[in-house]
Amino acid sequence: MSDLALPIRTERLLLRQYRADDVDALHAYYSDPVVARYIPWEPWTREFTAEMVGKRIHHTSITGIGSRLAVVVEHRGEVVGDLILWPADETLSRGELGWAFHPSASGHGFATEAVRAFLGVAFEHCGMHRVIAQLNALNGASARLCERVGMVKEAHLRRDYWTKGVWADNVIYGLLAEEWQGR
């Protein structure tokens, strides 16, 4: 697979590779307890943010089971969120997608626009035949986002994983390449 040409431009957004100077912008929302509520980590410290940005700078392609493709989402030069795609198995034909957005970006359609563009990358550039998103069942905003981009709720697994001191329900949304065609 050829390297993905970044940045990706949508109608209003720029999806680009992480840079070292993204630490403050990402820390602004990953340190927020509201944002961290449904991700695997507690609110990020500045040091942890710098560590994660340092790793994600190198997440530029899907080449093997441990690879990642990560992008920062900008609107008018300001970071509003980020996305990450990784292979769900060794065939690289199934992927999993994750995201986080600054609360100030809510209600503007930025997440929908960015996730649609990234699904296009998964299906059209990476050649995946299936992409999933796994969510905490309490994360209604992400569930609505999945539905807006055409993903289908496929499973609700009760008390499926231990997170932040409690057993949480896991909801899985999926989209097949043939369902993506023509979007």
C-alpha positions as a Markdown table, in Angstrom:
| # | Residue | x | y | z |
|---|---|---|---|---|
| 1 | Met | 0.0 | 0.0 | 0.0 |
| 2 | Ser | 1.3 | 3.4 | -0.9 |
| 3 | Asp | 1.7 | 6.1 | 1.8 |
| 4 | Leu | -1.3 | 8.3 | 2.3 |
| 5 | Ala | -0.9 | 11.8 | 1.0 |
| 6 | Leu | -1.5 | 14.1 | 3.9 |
| 7 | Pro | -3.0 | 16.5 | 4.5 |
| 8 | Ile | -6.6 | 15.6 | 3.6 |
| 9 | Arg | -8.9 | 18.6 | 3.0 |
| 10 | Thr | -12.6 | 18.4 | 3.4 |
| 11 | Glu | -15.1 | 21.2 | 2.9 |
| 12 | Arg | -14.1 | 22.9 | 6.2 |
| 13 | Leu | -11.4 | 20.8 | 7.7 |
| 14 | Leu | -7.7 | 19.8 | 7.4 |
| 15 | Leu | -6.7 | 16.3 | 8.5 |
| 16 | Arg | -3.0 | 16.3 | 8.9 |
| 17 | Gln | -0.1 | 14.4 | 10.5 |
| 18 | Tyr | 0.6 | 15.1 | 14.2 |
| 19 | Arg | 3.4 | 17.6 | 14.9 |
| 20 | Ala | 5.5 | 18.1 | 18.1 |
| 21 | Asp | 3.9 | 21.5 | 18.6 |
| 22 | Asp | 0.4 | 19.9 | 18.9 |
| 23 | Val | 0.9 | 19.1 | 22.6 |
| 24 | Asp | -0.8 | 22.2 | 24.0 |
| 25 | Ala | -3.8 | 21.9 | 21.7 |
| 26 | Leu | -4.4 | 18.2 | 22.4 |
| 27 | His | -3.8 | 18.7 | 26.1 |
| 28 | Ala | -6.5 | 21.4 | 26.1 |
| 29 | Tyr | -9.2 | 18.7 | 25.5 |
| 30 | Tyr | -7.6 | 15.4 | 26.6 |
| 31 | Ser | -7.1 | 16.9 | 30.1 |
| 32 | Asp | -10.8 | 17.7 | 30.3 |
| 33 | Pro | -12.6 | 15.1 | 32.5 |
| 34 | Val | -15.7 | 15.4 | 30.2 |
| 35 | Val | -13.6 | 14.3 | 27.2 |
| 36 | Ala | -11.7 | 11.6 | 29.3 |
| 37 | Arg | -14.9 | 10.1 | 30.6 |
| 38 | Tyr | -15.2 | 7.5 | 27.9 |
| 39 | Ile | -11.6 | 7.0 | 26.8 |
| 40 | Pro | -9.3 | 4.4 | 28.3 |
| 41 | Trp | -7.2 | 6.9 | 30.2 |
| 42 | Glu | -7.8 | 9.4 | 33.0 |
| 43 | Pro | -7.5 | 13.0 | 32.0 |
| 44 | Trp | -4.1 | 13.5 | 30.4 |
| 45 | Thr | -1.3 | 15.3 | 32.2 |
| 46 | Arg | 0.8 | 17.5 | 30.0 |
| 47 | Glu | 3.6 | 15.0 | 30.2 |
| 48 | Phe | 1.4 | 12.1 | 29.1 |
| 49 | Thr | 0.1 | 14.3 | 26.3 |
| 50 | Ala | 3.6 | 15.0 | 25.1 |
| 51 | Glu | 4.3 | 11.2 | 25.2 |
| 52 | Met | 1.2 | 10.4 | 23.2 |
| 53 | Val | 1.9 | 13.1 | 20.6 |
| 54 | Gly | 5.5 | 11.8 | 20.3 |
| 55 | Lys | 4.2 | 8.4 | 19.5 |
| 56 | Arg | 1.4 | 9.5 | 17.2 |
| 57 | Ile | 3.8 | 11.6 | 15.1 |
| 58 | His | 5.1 | 8.2 | 13.8 |
| 59 | His | 1.6 | 6.7 | 13.2 |
| 60 | Thr | 1.5 | 7.5 | 9.5 |
| 61 | Ser | 0.3 | 4.3 | 7.8 |
| 62 | Ile | -1.3 | 0.9 | 8.1 |
| 63 | Thr | 1.5 | -1.6 | 7.4 |
| 64 | Gly | 1.1 | -4.3 | 9.9 |
| 65 | Ile | -0.9 | -5.5 | 13.0 |
| 66 | Gly | 0.8 | -3.0 | 15.3 |
| 67 | Ser | 0.6 | 0.0 | 12.9 |
| 68 | Arg | -1.6 | 3.0 | 13.3 |
| 69 | Leu | -2.8 | 5.9 | 11.1 |
| 70 | Ala | -3.4 | 9.0 | 13.3 |
| 71 | Val | -4.3 | 12.5 | 12.2 |
| 72 | Val | -5.1 | 15.8 | 13.9 |
| 73 | Val | -8.2 | 17.7 | 12.7 |
| 74 | Glu | -8.0 | 21.4 | 12.2 |
| 75 | His | -10.6 | 24.0 | 11.5 |
| 76 | Arg | -9.3 | 27.5 | 10.4 |
| 77 | Gly | -5.9 | 26.6 | 11.8 |
| 78 | Glu | -7.1 | 25.5 | 15.2 |
| 79 | Val | -7.0 | 21.9 | 16.4 |
| 80 | Val | -10.5 | 20.7 | 17.1 |
| 81 | Gly | -9.9 | 16.9 | 17.4 |
| 82 | Asp | -8.0 | 13.9 | 16.3 |
| 83 | Leu | -8.7 | 10.5 | 14.7 |
| 84 | Ile | -6.9 | 7.2 | 14.8 |
| 85 | Leu | -7.3 | 4.0 | 12.7 |
| 86 | Trp | -5.7 | 0.7 | 13.4 |
| 87 | Pro | -5.9 | -2.8 | 12.0 |
| 88 | Ala | -8.3 | -5.2 | 13.9 |
| 89 | Asp | -6.5 | -8.3 | 12.7 |
| 90 | Glu | -3.4 | -9.5 | 10.8 |
| 91 | Thr | -5.1 | -9.4 | 7.4 |
| 92 | Leu | -5.3 | -5.6 | 7.6 |
| 93 | Ser | -8.7 | -5.8 | 6.0 |
| 94 | Arg | -10.6 | -5.0 | 9.2 |
| 95 | Gly | -10.0 | -1.7 | 11.0 |
| 96 | Glu | -11.0 | 0.0 | 14.2 |
| 97 | Leu | -11.5 | 3.8 | 14.4 |
| 98 | Gly | -11.3 | 6.1 | 17.4 |
| 99 | Trp | -11.6 | 9.8 | 17.9 |
| 100 | Ala | -11.7 | 12.7 | 20.4 |
| 101 | Phe | -12.9 | 16.2 | 19.8 |
| 102 | His | -12.6 | 19.4 | 21.8 |
| 103 | Pro | -16.0 | 20.2 | 23.5 |
| 104 | Ser | -16.0 | 23.6 | 21.8 |
| 105 | Ala | -16.2 | 21.8 | 18.4 |
| 106 | Ser | -19.4 | 20.1 | 19.4 |
| 107 | Gly | -22.5 | 21.0 | 17.4 |
| 108 | His | -20.7 | 22.2 | 14.3 |
| 109 | Gly | -20.6 | 18.9 | 12.4 |
| 110 | Phe | -16.8 | 18.7 | 12.5 |
| 111 | Ala | -16.6 | 15.2 | 13.9 |
| 112 | Thr | -19.1 | 13.9 | 11.3 |
| 113 | Glu | -17.1 | 15.5 | 8.5 |
| 114 | Ala | -13.8 | 14.3 | 9.8 |
| 115 | Val | -15.0 | 10.7 | 10.5 |
| 116 | Arg | -16.6 | 10.5 | 7.0 |
| 117 | Ala | -13.3 | 11.5 | 5.4 |
| 118 | Phe | -11.3 | 9.0 | 7.5 |
| 119 | Leu | -13.7 | 6.2 | 6.7 |
| 120 | Gly | -13.0 | 7.1 | 3.0 |
| 121 | Val | -9.3 | 6.6 | 3.8 |
| 122 | Ala | -9.9 | 3.2 | 5.5 |
| 123 | Phe | -12.0 | 1.9 | 2.6 |
| 124 | Glu | -10.5 | 3.6 | -0.4 |
| 125 | His | -6.8 | 4.0 | 0.5 |
| 126 | Cys | -6.3 | 1.1 | 3.0 |
| 127 | Gly | -8.6 | -1.3 | 1.2 |
| 128 | Met | -10.3 | -2.4 | 4.3 |
| 129 | His | -13.6 | -4.3 | 3.9 |
| 130 | Arg | -14.9 | -3.5 | 7.4 |
| 131 | Val | -14.4 | -0.7 | 10.0 |
| 132 | Ile | -15.7 | -0.8 | 13.6 |
| 133 | Ala | -15.9 | 1.6 | 16.5 |
| 134 | Gln | -16.2 | 0.3 | 20.0 |
| 135 | Leu | -17.8 | 2.7 | 22.5 |
| 136 | Asn | -18.7 | 2.8 | 26.1 |
| 137 | Ala | -22.5 | 2.3 | 26.0 |
| 138 | Leu | -23.0 | 5.5 | 28.0 |
| 139 | Asn | -21.3 | 7.5 | 25.2 |
| 140 | Gly | -24.4 | 8.7 | 23.4 |
| 141 | Ala | -22.6 | 11.4 | 21.5 |
| 142 | Ser | -20.2 | 8.9 | 19.8 |
| 143 | Ala | -23.1 | 6.5 | 19.2 |
| 144 | Arg | -25.0 | 9.3 | 17.4 |
| 145 | Leu | -21.9 | 10.1 | 15.4 |
| 146 | Cys | -21.5 | 6.5 | 14.3 |
| 147 | Glu | -25.1 | 6.5 | 13.1 |
| 148 | Arg | -24.7 | 9.8 | 11.2 |
| 149 | Val | -21.8 | 8.4 | 9.2 |
| 150 | Gly | -23.8 | 5.2 | 8.3 |
| 151 | Met | -22.4 | 2.8 | 10.9 |
| 152 | Val | -24.7 | 0.1 | 12.2 |
| 153 | Lys | -25.0 | -0.9 | 15.8 |
| 154 | Glu | -24.0 | -4.6 | 15.8 |
| 155 | Ala | -23.5 | -5.5 | 19.4 |
| 156 | His | -24.1 | -4.4 | 23.0 |
| 157 | Leu | -21.9 | -6.4 | 25.3 |
| 158 | Arg | -22.9 | -6.1 | 28.9 |
| 159 | Arg | -20.2 | -5.4 | 31.5 |
| 160 | Asp | -17.6 | -6.3 | 28.9 |
| 161 | Tyr | -14.6 | -4.4 | 30.1 |
| 162 | Trp | -13.1 | -3.0 | 33.3 |
| 163 | Thr | -12.5 | 0.7 | 33.1 |
| 164 | Lys | -11.9 | 3.3 | 35.8 |
| 165 | Gly | -13.0 | 1.1 | 38.6 |
| 166 | Val | -16.2 | -0.3 | 37.1 |
| 167 | Trp | -17.4 | -2.9 | 34.6 |
| 168 | Ala | -18.7 | -1.0 | 31.5 |
| 169 | Asp | -20.9 | -2.1 | 28.7 |
| 170 | Asn | -19.3 | -2.1 | 25.2 |
| 171 | Val | -21.3 | -1.1 | 22.1 |
| 172 | Ile | -19.9 | -2.0 | 18.7 |
| 173 | Tyr | -20.8 | -0.2 | 15.5 |
| 174 | Gly | -19.6 | -1.4 | 12.1 |
| 175 | Leu | -19.6 | -0.4 | 8.5 |
| 176 | Leu | -18.8 | -2.5 | 5.4 |
| 177 | Ala | -17.0 | -1.3 | 2.3 |
| 178 | Glu | -20.0 | -2.1 | 0.1 |
| 179 | Glu | -22.2 | 0.0 | 2.4 |
| 180 | Trp | -19.7 | 2.9 | 2.1 |
| 181 | Gln | -19.9 | 2.9 | -1.7 |
| 182 | Gly | -21.5 | 5.9 | -3.1 |
| 183 | Arg | -21.5 | 8.0 | 0.1 |
